[in-house]
Short mmCIF file of C-alpha atoms in Angstrom, two decimals:
data_model
loop_
_atom_site.label_atom_id
_atom_site.label_comp_id
_atom_site.label_asym_id
_atom_site.label_seq_id
_atom_site.Cartn_x
_atom_site.Cartn_y
_atom_site.Cartn_z
CA MET A 1 -23.95 -33.41 -45.11
CA GLY A 2 -26.97 -33.79 -47.39
CA GLY A 3 -30.55 -33.24 -46.37
CA SER A 4 -31.36 -36.93 -46.72
CA ASP A 5 -28.51 -37.84 -44.36
CA ASP A 6 -29.70 -35.24 -41.86
CA PHE A 7 -33.16 -36.68 -41.98
CA GLU A 8 -31.95 -40.24 -41.51
CA LEU A 9 -29.86 -39.23 -38.53
CA LEU A 10 -32.84 -37.52 -36.96
CA PHE A 11 -35.04 -40.51 -37.69
CA ARG A 12 -32.66 -43.03 -36.16
CA ALA A 13 -32.05 -40.85 -33.11
CA GLU A 14 -35.66 -39.97 -32.36
CA MET A 15 -37.85 -42.77 -33.68
CA PRO A 16 -37.47 -45.30 -30.81
CA ALA A 17 -38.15 -42.75 -28.07
CA LEU A 18 -41.04 -41.27 -30.03
CA VAL A 19 -42.62 -44.68 -30.51
CA MET A 20 -42.31 -45.33 -26.80
CA THR A 21 -44.11 -42.07 -26.04
CA LEU A 22 -46.83 -42.81 -28.56
CA ARG A 23 -47.22 -46.33 -27.26
CA GLY A 24 -47.92 -44.86 -23.85
CA ILE A 25 -50.62 -42.65 -25.33
CA THR A 26 -52.23 -45.12 -27.71
CA GLY A 27 -51.56 -48.26 -25.73
CA ASP A 28 -50.50 -50.12 -28.83
CA GLN A 29 -47.06 -50.61 -30.37
CA GLY A 30 -48.32 -51.00 -33.94
CA THR A 31 -50.46 -47.88 -33.79
CA ALA A 32 -47.57 -45.98 -32.25
CA GLU A 33 -45.23 -47.00 -35.06
CA GLU A 34 -47.81 -46.06 -37.67
CA ILE A 35 -48.31 -42.62 -36.20
CA ALA A 36 -44.58 -42.04 -35.77
CA GLN A 37 -43.89 -43.06 -39.35
CA ASP A 38 -46.59 -40.73 -40.57
CA ALA A 39 -45.16 -37.83 -38.60
CA PHE A 40 -41.70 -38.46 -40.00
CA ALA A 41 -43.17 -38.69 -43.49
CA LYS A 42 -44.76 -35.28 -42.98
CA ALA A 43 -41.40 -33.99 -41.86
CA LEU A 44 -39.63 -35.50 -44.86
CA VAL A 45 -42.04 -33.78 -47.25
CA ARG A 46 -41.08 -30.41 -45.81
CA TRP A 47 -37.54 -31.35 -44.80
CA ARG A 48 -35.80 -28.56 -46.69
CA ARG A 49 -37.53 -26.12 -44.39
CA LEU A 50 -37.54 -28.18 -41.20
CA ARG A 51 -33.84 -28.97 -41.31
CA ARG A 52 -33.16 -25.32 -40.66
CA TYR A 53 -35.06 -25.46 -37.39
CA ASP A 54 -33.06 -25.61 -34.17
CA ARG A 55 -34.99 -28.72 -33.13
CA PRO A 56 -36.70 -30.39 -36.07
CA GLY A 57 -37.30 -33.38 -33.83
CA ALA A 58 -39.56 -31.26 -31.67
CA TRP A 59 -41.73 -30.53 -34.69
CA VAL A 60 -42.05 -34.25 -35.47
CA ARG A 61 -42.77 -35.03 -31.84
CA ARG A 62 -45.54 -32.44 -31.57
CA VAL A 63 -47.22 -33.61 -34.77
CA ALA A 64 -47.02 -37.24 -33.69
CA ILE A 65 -48.31 -36.66 -30.17
CA ARG A 66 -51.33 -34.74 -31.40
CA ASP A 67 -52.08 -37.46 -33.91
CA ALA A 68 -51.73 -40.04 -31.16
CA VAL A 69 -54.13 -38.21 -28.87
CA ARG A 70 -56.69 -38.04 -31.67
CA ALA A 71 -56.19 -41.71 -32.48
CA ALA A 72 -56.59 -42.65 -28.83
CA ALA A 73 -59.75 -40.58 -28.54
CA ARG A 74 -61.19 -42.26 -31.60
CA ALA A 75 -60.26 -45.68 -30.32
CA GLN A 76 -61.93 -45.00 -27.00
CA ARG A 77 -65.12 -44.09 -28.79
CA SER A 78 -65.19 -47.45 -30.52
CA SER A 79 -67.14 -50.19 -28.80
CA SER A 80 -64.31 -52.69 -28.83
CA PHE A 81 -61.85 -50.44 -27.07
CA ASP A 82 -62.52 -51.59 -23.54
CA SER A 83 -61.86 -55.21 -24.36
CA GLN A 84 -58.73 -54.28 -26.33
CA ILE A 85 -57.13 -52.37 -23.50
CA ARG A 86 -57.97 -55.04 -20.97
CA GLU A 87 -56.32 -57.64 -23.18
CA LYS A 88 -53.23 -55.49 -23.73
CA ALA A 89 -52.93 -54.50 -20.10
CA SER A 90 -53.04 -58.10 -18.97
CA SER A 91 -50.08 -58.96 -21.18
CA SER A 92 -48.07 -55.89 -20.26
CA SER A 93 -44.51 -56.45 -19.12
CA ALA A 94 -44.54 -53.31 -17.02
CA LEU A 95 -43.71 -53.46 -13.33
CA ASP A 96 -47.13 -52.18 -12.32
CA PRO A 97 -49.68 -53.78 -14.66
CA ALA A 98 -52.66 -52.57 -12.65
CA LEU A 99 -51.48 -49.00 -12.98
CA VAL A 100 -50.77 -49.44 -16.68
CA ALA A 101 -54.25 -50.83 -17.20
CA ALA A 102 -55.76 -47.90 -15.30
CA ILE A 103 -53.75 -45.39 -17.34
CA ARG A 104 -55.04 -46.92 -20.53
CA GLU A 105 -58.59 -46.30 -19.42
CA LEU A 106 -57.99 -42.58 -18.96
CA PRO A 107 -59.41 -40.18 -21.55
CA ALA A 108 -56.89 -39.60 -24.32
CA GLN A 109 -55.76 -36.12 -23.32
CA GLN A 110 -55.38 -37.08 -19.67
CA ARG A 111 -53.44 -40.15 -20.67
CA ALA A 112 -51.13 -38.11 -22.89
CA ALA A 113 -50.55 -35.61 -20.10
CA VAL A 114 -49.70 -38.40 -17.65
CA VAL A 115 -47.32 -40.11 -20.07
CA LEU A 116 -45.49 -36.93 -20.96
CA TYR A 117 -45.38 -35.41 -17.48
CA TYR A 118 -44.80 -38.36 -15.20
CA LEU A 119 -43.21 -40.99 -17.39
CA GLU A 120 -41.07 -38.65 -19.48
CA ASP A 121 -40.39 -35.79 -17.07
CA ARG A 122 -41.59 -33.15 -19.50
CA PRO A 123 -42.43 -29.75 -17.98
CA THR A 124 -46.07 -28.71 -18.12
CA ALA A 125 -45.33 -26.01 -20.71
CA GLU A 126 -43.91 -28.62 -23.07
CA VAL A 127 -46.77 -31.01 -22.38
CA ALA A 128 -49.20 -28.20 -23.16
CA ASP A 129 -47.42 -27.42 -26.41
CA SER A 130 -47.31 -31.07 -27.39
CA ILE A 131 -50.99 -31.81 -26.91
CA GLY A 132 -52.25 -28.40 -27.93
CA CYS A 133 -53.73 -26.89 -24.81
CA SER A 134 -52.79 -24.48 -22.04
CA ALA A 135 -50.52 -25.30 -19.11
CA ALA A 136 -53.49 -24.79 -16.81
CA THR A 137 -55.42 -27.39 -18.75
CA VAL A 138 -52.49 -29.77 -18.46
CA ARG A 139 -52.49 -29.35 -14.67
CA SER A 140 -56.23 -29.98 -14.68
CA HIS A 141 -55.75 -33.11 -16.79
CA LEU A 142 -53.08 -34.37 -14.41
CA ARG A 143 -55.18 -33.74 -11.32
CA ARG A 144 -58.21 -35.48 -12.79
CA ALA A 145 -56.07 -38.33 -14.06
CA ARG A 146 -54.58 -38.92 -10.62
CA GLU A 147 -58.04 -38.86 -9.08
CA ARG A 148 -59.31 -41.42 -11.58
CA LEU A 149 -56.26 -43.60 -11.14
CA ALA A 150 -56.57 -43.44 -7.37
CA GLU A 151 -60.19 -44.41 -7.59
CA ALA A 152 -59.43 -47.27 -9.97
CA LEU A 153 -56.60 -48.57 -7.80
CA GLY A 154 -58.32 -48.02 -4.49
CA CYS A 155 -55.82 -45.58 -3.00
CA THR A 156 -55.53 -41.84 -2.42
CA ASP A 157 -54.19 -39.02 -4.53
CA ASP A 158 -51.93 -36.98 -2.32
CA GLU A 159 -49.90 -34.87 -4.70
CA GLY A 160 -50.55 -31.86 -6.83
CA VAL A 161 -48.68 -30.36 -9.73
CA THR A 162 -47.28 -27.10 -8.51
CA ASP A 163 -44.50 -26.22 -10.87
CA ASP A 164 -43.04 -27.07 -14.23
CA VAL A 165 -40.30 -29.36 -13.03
CA HIS A 166 -41.90 -31.95 -10.85
CA ARG A 167 -38.82 -33.72 -9.57
CA MET B 1 -46.85 -45.06 -2.35
CA SER B 2 -48.83 -42.24 -3.93
CA ILE B 3 -50.23 -42.34 -7.43
CA ALA B 4 -47.63 -39.82 -8.55
CA GLU B 5 -44.81 -41.92 -7.12
CA ARG B 6 -46.17 -45.07 -8.76
CA LEU B 7 -46.41 -43.23 -12.05
CA ARG B 8 -42.82 -42.05 -11.83
CA ALA B 9 -41.67 -45.56 -11.05
CA LEU B 10 -43.20 -46.95 -14.22
CA HIS B 11 -40.69 -48.08 -16.78
CA GLU B 12 -41.94 -49.29 -20.09
CA PRO B 13 -39.44 -51.39 -22.05
CA GLU B 14 -37.73 -49.80 -25.06
CA PRO B 15 -39.47 -50.88 -28.25
CA GLU B 16 -37.59 -53.25 -30.49
CA MET B 17 -37.79 -51.90 -33.98
CA ASP B 18 -36.37 -52.50 -37.42
CA LEU B 19 -35.37 -48.93 -38.14
CA ASP B 20 -34.22 -49.68 -41.67
CA ARG B 21 -37.60 -51.04 -42.60
CA ALA B 22 -39.37 -48.22 -40.80
CA LEU B 23 -37.29 -45.67 -42.69
CA ILE B 24 -38.28 -47.22 -46.00
CA ALA B 25 -41.92 -47.01 -44.93
CA VAL B 26 -41.46 -43.35 -44.02
CA ARG B 27 -39.96 -42.55 -47.41
CA ARG B 28 -42.83 -44.37 -49.13
CA ARG B 29 -45.37 -42.39 -47.12
CA ALA B 30 -43.57 -39.16 -47.94
CA ARG B 31 -43.71 -39.95 -51.66
CA LYS B 32 -47.43 -40.52 -51.42
CA ARG B 33 -47.87 -37.25 -49.59
CA ARG B 34 -45.96 -35.40 -52.26
CA GLN B 35 -48.22 -36.95 -54.89
CA VAL B 36 -51.28 -35.78 -53.00
CA ARG B 37 -49.91 -32.29 -52.62
CA ALA B 38 -48.98 -32.11 -56.28
CA ALA B 39 -52.40 -33.36 -57.26
CA LEU B 40 -54.08 -30.77 -55.10
CA ALA B 41 -51.90 -28.00 -56.40
CA SER B 42 -52.64 -28.90 -59.98
CA GLY B 43 -56.32 -29.51 -59.46
CA VAL B 44 -56.09 -33.23 -60.14
CA ALA B 45 -58.63 -34.53 -57.71
CA VAL B 46 -58.53 -38.22 -58.35
CA VAL B 47 -55.35 -38.94 -56.45
CA PHE B 48 -56.62 -37.17 -53.36
CA ALA B 49 -59.90 -39.00 -53.53
CA VAL B 50 -58.12 -42.32 -53.74
CA VAL B 51 -55.67 -41.60 -51.00
CA ALA B 52 -57.87 -39.86 -48.53
CA GLY B 53 -61.33 -40.97 -49.47
CA VAL B 54 -62.63 -37.51 -48.88
CA GLY B 55 -65.37 -35.64 -50.56
CA LEU B 56 -64.68 -31.99 -50.94
CA VAL B 57 -65.94 -29.24 -53.07
CA SER B 58 -63.12 -26.90 -53.77
CA GLN B 59 -63.71 -23.38 -54.84
CA HIS B 60 -60.71 -21.90 -56.44
CA ARG B 61 -60.41 -18.95 -58.74
CA GLY B 62 -64.15 -19.00 -59.10
CA ALA B 63 -64.18 -22.49 -60.57
CA GLU B 64 -66.05 -25.03 -58.50
CA SER B 65 -65.27 -28.68 -58.86
CA GLN B 66 -66.34 -31.78 -57.06
CA ILE B 67 -63.51 -33.79 -55.61
CA GLY B 68 -64.23 -37.39 -54.95
CA THR B 69 -67.34 -38.69 -53.32
CA VAL B 70 -68.64 -38.25 -49.83
CA ASP B 71 -68.68 -41.32 -47.69
CA ARG B 72 -71.08 -40.40 -44.95
CA THR B 73 -70.13 -43.32 -42.77
CA ASP B 74 -66.58 -42.22 -42.11
CA SER B 75 -66.73 -38.65 -41.04
CA THR B 76 -63.75 -38.81 -38.74
CA SER B 77 -61.29 -39.78 -41.42
CA ARG B 78 -62.75 -37.15 -43.68
CA LEU B 79 -62.25 -34.52 -41.04
CA ASP B 80 -58.74 -35.70 -40.45
CA ALA B 81 -57.98 -35.51 -44.13
CA LEU B 82 -59.47 -32.07 -44.36
CA ALA B 83 -57.53 -30.85 -41.38
CA GLU B 84 -54.39 -32.33 -42.82
CA LEU B 85 -55.08 -30.62 -46.07
CA LEU B 86 -55.52 -27.28 -44.39
CA LEU B 87 -52.42 -27.70 -42.32
CA GLU B 88 -50.20 -28.97 -45.06
CA ASP B 89 -51.13 -26.73 -47.90
CA ASP B 90 -51.47 -23.05 -48.16
CA ALA B 91 -55.21 -23.22 -48.31
CA VAL B 92 -56.79 -23.35 -51.69
CA LEU B 93 -60.10 -24.13 -50.08
CA VAL B 94 -62.85 -24.53 -49.29
CA VAL B 95 -66.45 -25.38 -49.16
CA VAL B 96 -67.20 -28.60 -47.39
CA PRO B 97 -70.90 -29.32 -47.37
CA ASP B 98 -72.55 -31.99 -45.39
CA LEU B 99 -69.37 -33.20 -43.82
CA VAL B 100 -70.07 -34.26 -40.31
CA PRO B 101 -72.82 -36.47 -38.97
CA LYS B 102 -74.13 -35.55 -35.58
CA ASP B 103 -72.11 -38.15 -33.71
CA ALA B 104 -68.78 -36.98 -35.04
CA TYR B 105 -67.79 -35.06 -31.97
CA SER B 106 -67.93 -36.37 -28.49
CA THR B 107 -64.92 -34.47 -27.33
CA GLY B 108 -63.34 -31.24 -28.33
CA GLU B 109 -60.41 -31.52 -30.64
CA THR B 110 -58.20 -28.90 -32.11
CA TYR B 111 -56.37 -29.67 -35.27
CA GLY B 112 -53.64 -27.19 -34.75
CA ARG B 113 -52.30 -24.09 -36.26
CA VAL B 114 -50.35 -23.23 -39.31
CA THR B 115 -47.18 -21.54 -38.23
CA GLU B 116 -45.72 -18.57 -39.97
CA GLU B 117 -42.93 -20.65 -41.41
CA GLU B 118 -45.35 -23.12 -42.90
CA LEU B 119 -47.14 -20.44 -44.85
CA VAL B 120 -44.45 -20.03 -47.46
CA GLY B 121 -45.04 -22.32 -50.36
CA PRO B 122 -45.71 -22.60 -54.04
CA ASN B 123 -49.38 -21.78 -53.70
CA ARG B 124 -49.03 -18.84 -51.43
CA GLY B 125 -49.37 -16.24 -54.12
CA ALA B 126 -52.12 -18.18 -55.78
CA VAL B 127 -54.67 -17.85 -53.04
CA ALA B 128 -56.34 -14.89 -51.56
CA GLY B 129 -55.55 -15.84 -48.02
CA VAL B 130 -53.79 -18.39 -45.94
CA VAL B 131 -55.28 -20.51 -43.20
CA ARG B 132 -54.00 -19.45 -39.82
CA GLN B 133 -56.10 -21.77 -37.81
CA TRP B 134 -58.61 -24.50 -38.28
CA SER B 135 -60.31 -26.04 -35.35
CA GLN B 136 -63.30 -27.98 -34.29
CA ASP B 137 -64.66 -28.15 -30.83
CA SER B 138 -67.78 -29.02 -29.01
CA THR B 139 -69.55 -27.19 -26.28
CA THR B 140 -72.68 -27.57 -24.22
CA THR B 141 -75.20 -24.87 -23.56
CA ALA B 142 -76.94 -24.12 -20.28
CA VAL B 143 -79.88 -26.24 -21.33
CA GLY B 144 -77.68 -29.18 -22.15
CA GLU B 145 -77.61 -28.98 -25.91
CA ALA B 146 -74.33 -29.98 -27.44
CA PHE B 147 -72.97 -27.90 -30.25
CA THR B 148 -70.19 -28.45 -32.66
CA VAL B 149 -68.15 -25.42 -33.52
CA ILE B 150 -66.06 -25.32 -36.63
CA SER B 151 -63.93 -22.28 -37.12
CA VAL B 152 -61.34 -21.11 -39.54
CA VAL B 153 -59.14 -18.04 -39.43
CA VAL B 154 -57.74 -16.80 -42.69
CA GLU B 155 -55.38 -13.95 -43.17
CA PHE B 156 -55.40 -11.94 -46.35
CA GLU B 157 -52.91 -9.49 -47.65
CA THR B 158 -55.24 -6.56 -47.36
CA GLU B 159 -58.24 -5.60 -45.30
CA ARG B 160 -60.20 -5.16 -48.47
CA ALA B 161 -59.45 -8.69 -49.60
CA ALA B 162 -60.68 -10.04 -46.28
CA ALA B 163 -63.87 -8.00 -46.51
CA GLU B 164 -64.55 -9.23 -50.02
CA ALA B 165 -63.90 -12.80 -48.97
CA ALA B 166 -66.37 -12.32 -46.13
CA ASP B 167 -68.97 -11.05 -48.58
CA ALA B 168 -68.32 -14.01 -50.82
CA THR B 169 -68.66 -16.36 -47.87
CA LEU B 170 -72.00 -14.87 -46.93
CA ALA B 171 -73.13 -15.25 -50.51
CA LEU B 172 -72.93 -18.98 -49.93
CA LEU B 173 -75.36 -18.92 -47.07
CA PRO B 174 -78.39 -19.99 -49.11
CA ASP B 175 -76.55 -23.23 -49.82
CA THR B 176 -75.67 -23.51 -46.20
CA ALA B 177 -79.28 -23.11 -45.19
CA ALA B 178 -80.14 -26.17 -47.20
CA HIS B 179 -77.77 -28.16 -45.05
CA LEU B 180 -78.36 -26.60 -41.69
CA GLY B 181 -82.04 -26.06 -41.99
CA THR B 182 -81.62 -22.65 -40.48
CA VAL B 183 -79.34 -19.70 -40.81
CA ARG B 184 -79.49 -17.09 -38.16
CA PHE B 185 -77.00 -14.62 -39.48
CA PRO B 186 -77.82 -12.82 -42.67
CA ALA B 187 -75.10 -10.28 -41.98
CA ARG B 188 -71.62 -10.42 -40.59
CA LEU B 189 -71.34 -11.59 -37.05
CA ALA B 190 -69.63 -9.60 -34.42
CA MET B 191 -67.40 -12.17 -32.84
CA SER B 192 -64.32 -11.57 -30.84
CA GLU B 193 -62.74 -14.88 -31.61
CA PRO B 194 -63.54 -18.05 -33.48
CA GLY B 195 -65.86 -20.34 -31.65
CA SER B 196 -67.03 -17.68 -29.24
CA ASP B 197 -70.58 -17.86 -30.44
CA THR B 198 -72.50 -21.04 -29.83
CA THR B 199 -75.71 -20.32 -31.63
CA ASP B 200 -76.52 -22.55 -34.53
CA GLY B 201 -75.78 -21.08 -37.88
CA VAL B 202 -72.95 -19.79 -39.94
CA GLY B 203 -71.18 -16.52 -39.76
CA VAL B 204 -68.12 -14.66 -40.73
CA THR B 205 -66.49 -11.56 -39.47
CA THR B 206 -63.35 -9.66 -40.28
CA LYS B 207 -60.74 -7.98 -38.15
CA GLY B 208 -58.45 -6.02 -40.40
CA PRO B 209 -57.05 -8.42 -42.98
CA VAL B 210 -58.21 -11.44 -40.98
CA LEU B 211 -61.39 -13.28 -41.81
CA ILE B 212 -62.96 -15.49 -39.19
CA GLY B 213 -65.47 -18.00 -40.37
CA VAL B 214 -67.47 -19.97 -37.87
CA GLN B 215 -70.05 -22.61 -38.32
CA VAL B 216 -71.96 -24.12 -35.47
CA GLY B 217 -73.75 -27.34 -36.22
CA PHE B 218 -76.38 -28.14 -33.69
CA VAL B 219 -76.90 -31.67 -32.52
CA GLY B 220 -80.52 -32.33 -33.10
CA GLU B 221 -82.74 -33.93 -35.69
CA GLY B 222 -81.00 -34.85 -38.91
CA ASP B 223 -77.44 -34.22 -39.84
CA PRO B 224 -75.95 -31.01 -38.52
CA ALA B 225 -74.02 -30.54 -41.69
CA VAL B 226 -70.90 -28.54 -41.55
CA LEU B 227 -69.79 -25.88 -43.88
CA VAL B 228 -66.37 -24.47 -43.67
CA SER B 229 -66.13 -21.54 -45.91
CA LEU B 230 -62.96 -20.07 -47.07
CA ILE B 231 -63.10 -17.95 -50.08
CA ASP B 232 -60.52 -16.90 -52.55
CA ALA B 233 -62.95 -14.90 -54.59
CA ALA B 234 -61.31 -11.69 -53.52
CA GLU B 235 -58.19 -12.43 -55.50
CA SER B 236 -59.50 -11.64 -58.93
CA ARG B 237 -61.03 -8.40 -57.73
CA VAL B 238 -58.07 -7.19 -55.72
CA ARG B 239 -55.06 -8.26 -57.68
CA PRO B 240 -55.63 -6.09 -60.77
CA ASN B 241 -55.31 -3.00 -58.59
CA ASP B 242 -51.84 -4.03 -57.54
CA PRO B 243 -49.48 -2.90 -60.28
CA PRO B 244 -47.35 -5.85 -61.31
CA PRO B 245 -43.62 -5.24 -61.14
CA ARG B 246 -42.02 -5.08 -64.51
CA GLY B 247 -38.85 -3.83 -66.14
CA PHE B 248 -36.59 -6.73 -65.17
CA GLU B 249 -35.32 -6.81 -68.74
CA ASP B 250 -33.58 -3.47 -68.28
CA ASN B 251 -30.85 -5.12 -66.17
CA ASP B 252 -27.93 -7.34 -67.12
CA PRO B 253 -28.96 -11.04 -67.16
CA ALA B 254 -27.51 -11.98 -63.77
CA THR B 255 -29.06 -8.96 -62.07
CA GLN B 256 -32.35 -9.62 -63.81
CA ALA B 257 -32.40 -13.20 -62.56
CA ARG B 258 -31.63 -12.05 -59.00
CA LYS B 259 -34.33 -9.38 -59.10
CA MET B 260 -36.86 -11.89 -60.38
CA ALA B 261 -35.88 -14.25 -57.57
CA SER B 262 -36.36 -11.43 -55.11
CA GLU B 263 -39.78 -10.61 -56.54
CA LEU B 264 -40.77 -14.26 -56.22
CA GLN B 265 -39.59 -14.21 -52.60
CA CYS B 266 -37.28 -17.16 -53.14
CA GLU B 267 -36.03 -18.49 -49.81
CA SER B 268 -32.75 -19.55 -51.34
CA THR B 269 -31.16 -19.44 -54.76
CA SER B 270 -28.28 -21.15 -56.51
CA ASP B 271 -26.86 -20.99 -59.99
CA GLY B 272 -28.03 -23.59 -62.48
CA ALA B 273 -30.37 -24.39 -65.35
CA PRO B 274 -33.02 -27.12 -65.42
CA TYR B 275 -32.08 -30.38 -67.09
CA LEU B 276 -34.75 -30.41 -69.77
CA ASP B 277 -34.33 -26.79 -70.72
CA GLY B 278 -30.65 -27.46 -71.38
CA ALA B 279 -31.77 -28.93 -74.70
CA GLY B 280 -32.45 -25.44 -76.06
CA PRO B 281 -30.26 -22.38 -76.35
CA GLN B 282 -28.00 -21.64 -73.42
CA PRO B 283 -29.43 -18.97 -71.11
CA ASP B 284 -27.38 -15.91 -70.21
CA ALA B 285 -28.26 -16.44 -66.57
CA ALA B 286 -30.01 -19.22 -64.65
CA LEU B 287 -30.98 -19.55 -61.03
CA PHE B 288 -32.62 -22.27 -58.99
CA CYS B 289 -35.12 -20.81 -56.57
CA GLU B 290 -36.45 -22.62 -53.53
CA ILE B 291 -39.79 -21.60 -52.06
CA GLY B 292 -41.04 -23.98 -49.45
CA ASP B 293 -41.11 -27.41 -51.04
CA ALA B 294 -41.10 -25.99 -54.55
CA ASP B 295 -38.06 -25.77 -56.75
CA LEU B 296 -38.39 -23.13 -59.43
CA ASN B 297 -35.89 -22.20 -62.08
CA ILE B 298 -35.33 -18.79 -63.59
CA THR B 299 -33.63 -18.60 -66.96
CA VAL B 300 -32.78 -15.35 -68.74
CA TYR B 301 -32.05 -15.46 -72.45
CA GLN B 302 -30.44 -13.09 -74.88
CA SER B 303 -33.53 -12.57 -76.99
CA GLN B 304 -37.18 -13.37 -77.42
CA SER B 305 -36.33 -15.81 -80.21
CA ASP B 306 -34.08 -17.72 -77.79
CA VAL B 307 -37.02 -17.94 -75.43
CA ALA B 308 -39.17 -19.36 -78.23
CA ASP B 309 -36.43 -21.85 -79.15
CA ALA B 310 -36.02 -22.90 -75.53
CA LEU B 311 -39.73 -23.56 -75.23
CA ALA B 312 -39.80 -25.45 -78.53
CA ALA B 313 -36.96 -27.68 -77.34
CA VAL B 314 -39.04 -28.98 -74.43
CA ASP B 315 -42.53 -28.69 -75.85
CA GLU B 316 -42.90 -32.45 -76.29
CA PHE B 317 -42.76 -32.81 -72.53
CA CYS B 318 -45.46 -31.96 -70.04
CA GLY B 319 -44.51 -28.99 -67.94
CA HIS B 320 -45.50 -25.53 -66.89
CA ARG B 321 -43.74 -22.24 -67.39
CA ALA B 322 -44.21 -18.54 -66.88
CA VAL B 323 -42.72 -16.78 -69.87
CA GLY B 324 -41.67 -13.17 -70.35
CA ALA B 325 -39.93 -11.13 -73.00
CA ASN B 326 -36.52 -12.69 -72.42
CA TRP B 327 -37.04 -15.09 -69.56
CA ILE B 328 -38.63 -18.42 -68.65
CA LEU B 329 -39.61 -19.54 -65.20
CA VAL B 330 -39.94 -23.29 -64.76
CA VAL B 331 -42.65 -24.16 -62.25
CA ASN B 332 -44.48 -27.28 -61.13
CA THR B 333 -48.11 -26.45 -61.67
CA PRO B 334 -50.37 -24.37 -63.92
CA GLU B 335 -51.45 -22.48 -60.84
CA SER B 336 -47.89 -21.54 -60.00
CA ALA B 337 -47.36 -20.52 -63.62
CA ARG B 338 -50.31 -18.14 -63.48
CA THR B 339 -49.22 -16.70 -60.17
CA ALA B 340 -45.64 -16.21 -61.26
CA ALA B 341 -46.73 -14.72 -64.55
CA ASP B 342 -48.92 -12.24 -62.68
CA ALA B 343 -46.08 -11.36 -60.34
CA LEU B 344 -43.40 -11.00 -62.98
CA GLY B 345 -45.38 -9.59 -65.85
CA GLY B 346 -45.34 -12.62 -68.14
CA ASP B 347 -47.68 -15.27 -69.46
CA PRO B 348 -48.44 -18.76 -68.16
CA VAL B 349 -47.57 -21.54 -70.61
CA THR B 350 -48.45 -25.23 -70.51
CA LEU B 351 -46.19 -27.34 -72.69
CA SER B 352 -47.82 -29.44 -75.40
CA GLY B 353 -46.77 -32.73 -73.86
CA CYS B 354 -49.42 -32.23 -71.19
CA ASP B 355 -52.10 -32.61 -73.86
CA ASP B 356 -51.20 -36.30 -74.12
CA ASN B 357 -51.86 -36.95 -70.44
#
């Protein structure tokens, strides 16, 4: 099978899930697609090398998640961000719109940690690798995120992160 | 229900996407990236300036050139582009004066690391060192001052090369002073790791073949301009002491081609001659050589006159070659031609067709 076919297979297999992850981090479908496309473009440029990796999709995923965290951080620094997330949260089709809205107000790294750890069941080591920090920092992000979410939602945080597989 | 339980119960709907259209967009983006990389490798700055909108001063092989213009209002995108550049290419850089306004960092960000596998590429032999890490971060001192820390880690082939690069970096400090307003380190810093020192100023230190360059821009009056210094000045002083391998011509053509591929550290090879060069005399041996994203081609001819004829057959085109007594190496850039010529004991050649461009 040619390299182009390999790449297309990877793209079709991984793109939807990647966009969903990035949407959780950035809070926006369009931004998520942009970032995912850019990550795949980076992969395509160096595909001859990446295709020999055991998991080239993991490379794409890591690049995309880091880009998404940076994009989210930049967006939060912009003055219009608060109104944007409120508007998007109100139209969310999720089962728990209040929680989704609260997640979108978390700092970017905390939000990424929450999305990857709780929504996608990724172990802390993988979360750490994806967002470029230590596992200890991931646990700290998760703890602070839960505290902020609890405060925003008017309830208590009664769970810690004690191991890599949380379920 | 606890926060954790509510989080685990969240189910976002699968995105509906037109994957065919998205794939086309990906391929278009990839083409643009290749153009940028090619432009950077060949020193053509305009494409990069158009695509990234970044102002950089590159210092390469002692020649300094201005790339693009600096848009002071969009520091974040410039930093992103710079980081991307450092991560995607094998570091031909870099002096970046006056890059970051004081409000550029409100949170620490790390741009990532270049992995070992990403270090192999067409420019690897052309630079004195490769970027191992580039990062920016912010920190706050005990008295509440916020500092921005920019650090780069570059690995050279030899300890001497790293030391010379450090000297060359320090030689730039007078320019840095103009941007920072103050320079506290007239000599090499003793730092255990990049970013460990939070005093304003610029410094470099070496650990074996590794150079660590750190700049700390203080957040105060005026623009805490950033200088990231990465120097390839050591190359010209170190490389002549390394005896270039020669004597490939003493072997039969196929063996010669294989030995040349080995010397070039080709990641993979396959038999075959380049399309354009097929217009000239047939080579006795020809190999495609893959190094990173670069496709090179090694052709071995029977005689020097065949080499001359082969070059004449393609001279109307624009292209770059390294040429030896009985061989031609087809490369993508003048820089690669010089590097390969140095490595193999030949001469870099730019075909006449390039003069028309």
